Amino acid sequence: LIPLEDFVKSGAMPQLAADFLRAAVVGGRTVLLAGATGSGKTTLCNGLLQLIPEHERLLVIQTISELIV
């Protein structure tokens, strides 16, 4: 799993975007990830899943099991 900070360190995402996504996930907001095949949606989603507080419930619906929950 790649932590959100690693996206910033590698230059794949600006710090402002990482802060926004972190605040959205921790704040219980809905986040939609969309993009082309191979663009990193699953990798980013796995990074964001690490930020969900333990007490929160999570529903994941996948046609192919890719997320690490």
C-alpha atoms as an extended CHARMM CRD file, in Angstrom:
* protein
*
        69  EXT
         1         1  LEU       CA              0.0000000000        0.0000000000        0.0000000000  PROA      1               0.0000000000
         2         2  ILE       CA              1.2540000000        3.4470000000       -0.9050000000  PROA      2               0.0000000000
         3         3  PRO       CA              0.6080000000        6.1480000000        1.7100000000  PROA      3               0.0000000000
         4         4  LEU       CA             -0.8260000000        9.4290000000        0.4380000000  PROA      4               0.0000000000
         5         5  GLU       CA              2.4180000000       11.2090000000        1.3830000000  PROA      5               0.0000000000
         6         6  ASP       CA              4.3110000000        9.0870000000       -1.1520000000  PROA      6               0.0000000000
         7         7  PHE       CA              2.1390000000       10.4530000000       -3.9640000000  PROA      7               0.0000000000
         8         8  VAL       CA              3.3160000000       13.9370000000       -2.9780000000  PROA      8               0.0000000000
         9         9  LYS       CA              6.9700000000       12.9170000000       -2.5880000000  PROA      9               0.0000000000
        10        10  SER       CA              7.0000000000       11.3270000000       -6.0390000000  PROA      10              0.0000000000
        11        11  GLY       CA              5.4350000000       14.3930000000       -7.6450000000  PROA      11              0.0000000000
        12        12  ALA       CA              2.2880000000       12.5160000000       -8.6530000000  PROA      12              0.0000000000
        13        13  MET       CA              0.1040000000       14.8370000000       -6.5780000000  PROA      13              0.0000000000
        14        14  PRO       CA              0.5530000000       18.3420000000       -5.1530000000  PROA      14              0.0000000000
        15        15  GLN       CA              0.4600000000       18.7370000000       -1.3680000000  PROA      15              0.0000000000
        16        16  LEU       CA             -2.7190000000       20.8190000000       -1.6100000000  PROA      16              0.0000000000
        17        17  ALA       CA             -4.5520000000       17.9610000000       -3.3640000000  PROA      17              0.0000000000
        18        18  ALA       CA             -3.3230000000       15.4310000000       -0.7840000000  PROA      18              0.0000000000
        19        19  ASP       CA             -4.4710000000       17.6950000000        2.0630000000  PROA      19              0.0000000000
        20        20  PHE       CA             -7.8700000000       18.1250000000        0.4070000000  PROA      20              0.0000000000
        21        21  LEU       CA             -8.3450000000       14.3770000000       -0.0880000000  PROA      21              0.0000000000
        22        22  ARG       CA             -7.1670000000       13.6130000000        3.4590000000  PROA      22              0.0000000000
        23        23  ALA       CA             -9.6400000000       16.1330000000        4.9140000000  PROA      23              0.0000000000
        24        24  ALA       CA            -12.4590000000       14.7480000000        2.7580000000  PROA      24              0.0000000000
        25        25  VAL       CA            -11.8520000000       11.1330000000        3.7910000000  PROA      25              0.0000000000
        26        26  VAL       CA            -11.2940000000       11.8580000000        7.4960000000  PROA      26              0.0000000000
        27        27  GLY       CA            -14.3260000000       14.1610000000        7.4390000000  PROA      27              0.0000000000
        28        28  GLY       CA            -16.5500000000       11.3940000000        6.0990000000  PROA      28              0.0000000000
        29        29  ARG       CA            -17.1560000000       13.0360000000        2.7120000000  PROA      29              0.0000000000
        30        30  THR       CA            -17.8890000000       11.1030000000       -0.4420000000  PROA      30              0.0000000000
        31        31  VAL       CA            -14.9120000000       10.8210000000       -2.7960000000  PROA      31              0.0000000000
        32        32  LEU       CA            -15.2600000000        9.6340000000       -6.3910000000  PROA      32              0.0000000000
        33        33  LEU       CA            -12.1750000000        8.5010000000       -8.2750000000  PROA      33              0.0000000000
        34        34  ALA       CA            -12.3950000000        8.2610000000      -12.0510000000  PROA      34              0.0000000000
        35        35  GLY       CA             -9.8270000000        7.8660000000      -14.7850000000  PROA      35              0.0000000000
        36        36  ALA       CA             -8.5440000000        5.8220000000      -17.6530000000  PROA      36              0.0000000000
        37        37  THR       CA             -7.3320000000        2.2360000000      -17.3520000000  PROA      37              0.0000000000
        38        38  GLY       CA             -3.9270000000        2.1390000000      -15.6890000000  PROA      38              0.0000000000
        39        39  SER       CA             -4.1110000000        5.7170000000      -14.4040000000  PROA      39              0.0000000000
        40        40  GLY       CA             -3.6700000000        4.7640000000      -10.7270000000  PROA      40              0.0000000000
        41        41  LYS       CA             -7.2400000000        4.8360000000       -9.4270000000  PROA      41              0.0000000000
        42        42  THR       CA             -6.8900000000        1.6000000000       -7.4590000000  PROA      42              0.0000000000
        43        43  THR       CA             -3.4950000000        2.6040000000       -6.0740000000  PROA      43              0.0000000000
        44        44  LEU       CA             -4.8300000000        5.9810000000       -4.9220000000  PROA      44              0.0000000000
        45        45  CYS       CA             -7.9870000000        4.3950000000       -3.5210000000  PROA      45              0.0000000000
        46        46  ASN       CA             -5.9100000000        1.9440000000       -1.4720000000  PROA      46              0.0000000000
        47        47  GLY       CA             -3.9340000000        4.9120000000       -0.1260000000  PROA      47              0.0000000000
        48        48  LEU       CA             -7.1300000000        6.7310000000        0.8250000000  PROA      48              0.0000000000
        49        49  LEU       CA             -8.6020000000        3.6160000000        2.4590000000  PROA      49              0.0000000000
        50        50  GLN       CA             -5.7820000000        3.7620000000        5.0140000000  PROA      50              0.0000000000
        51        51  LEU       CA             -7.1420000000        7.1350000000        6.2000000000  PROA      51              0.0000000000
        52        52  ILE       CA            -10.6670000000        5.9710000000        7.0160000000  PROA      52              0.0000000000
        53        53  PRO       CA            -11.1460000000        6.0120000000       10.8100000000  PROA      53              0.0000000000
        54        54  GLU       CA            -11.5120000000        2.5630000000       12.4050000000  PROA      54              0.0000000000
        55        55  HSD       CA            -15.0190000000        3.3010000000       13.7330000000  PROA      55              0.0000000000
        56        56  GLU       CA            -16.4090000000        4.0120000000       10.2500000000  PROA      56              0.0000000000
        57        57  ARG       CA            -18.3040000000        1.4180000000        8.2360000000  PROA      57              0.0000000000
        58        58  LEU       CA            -17.2010000000        0.8120000000        4.6900000000  PROA      58              0.0000000000
        59        59  LEU       CA            -19.1010000000       -0.6930000000        1.7830000000  PROA      59              0.0000000000
        60        60  VAL       CA            -17.0400000000       -1.8190000000       -1.1990000000  PROA      60              0.0000000000
        61        61  ILE       CA            -18.5860000000       -3.1570000000       -4.3900000000  PROA      61              0.0000000000
        62        62  GLN       CA            -16.1080000000       -4.4540000000       -6.9640000000  PROA      62              0.0000000000
        63        63  THR       CA            -16.4360000000       -6.5740000000      -10.0700000000  PROA      63              0.0000000000
        64        64  ILE       CA            -12.7600000000       -7.5360000000       -9.7530000000  PROA      64              0.0000000000
        65        65  SER       CA            -11.2490000000       -7.7030000000       -6.2640000000  PROA      65              0.0000000000
        66        66  GLU       CA             -8.4420000000       -5.1260000000       -6.3580000000  PROA      66              0.0000000000
        67        67  LEU       CA             -8.8400000000       -3.0510000000       -3.2020000000  PROA      67              0.0000000000
        68        68  ILE       CA             -7.0980000000       -4.0120000000        0.0160000000  PROA      68              0.0000000000
        69        69  VAL       CA             -9.6940000000       -3.5290000000        2.7400000000  PROA      69              0.0000000000
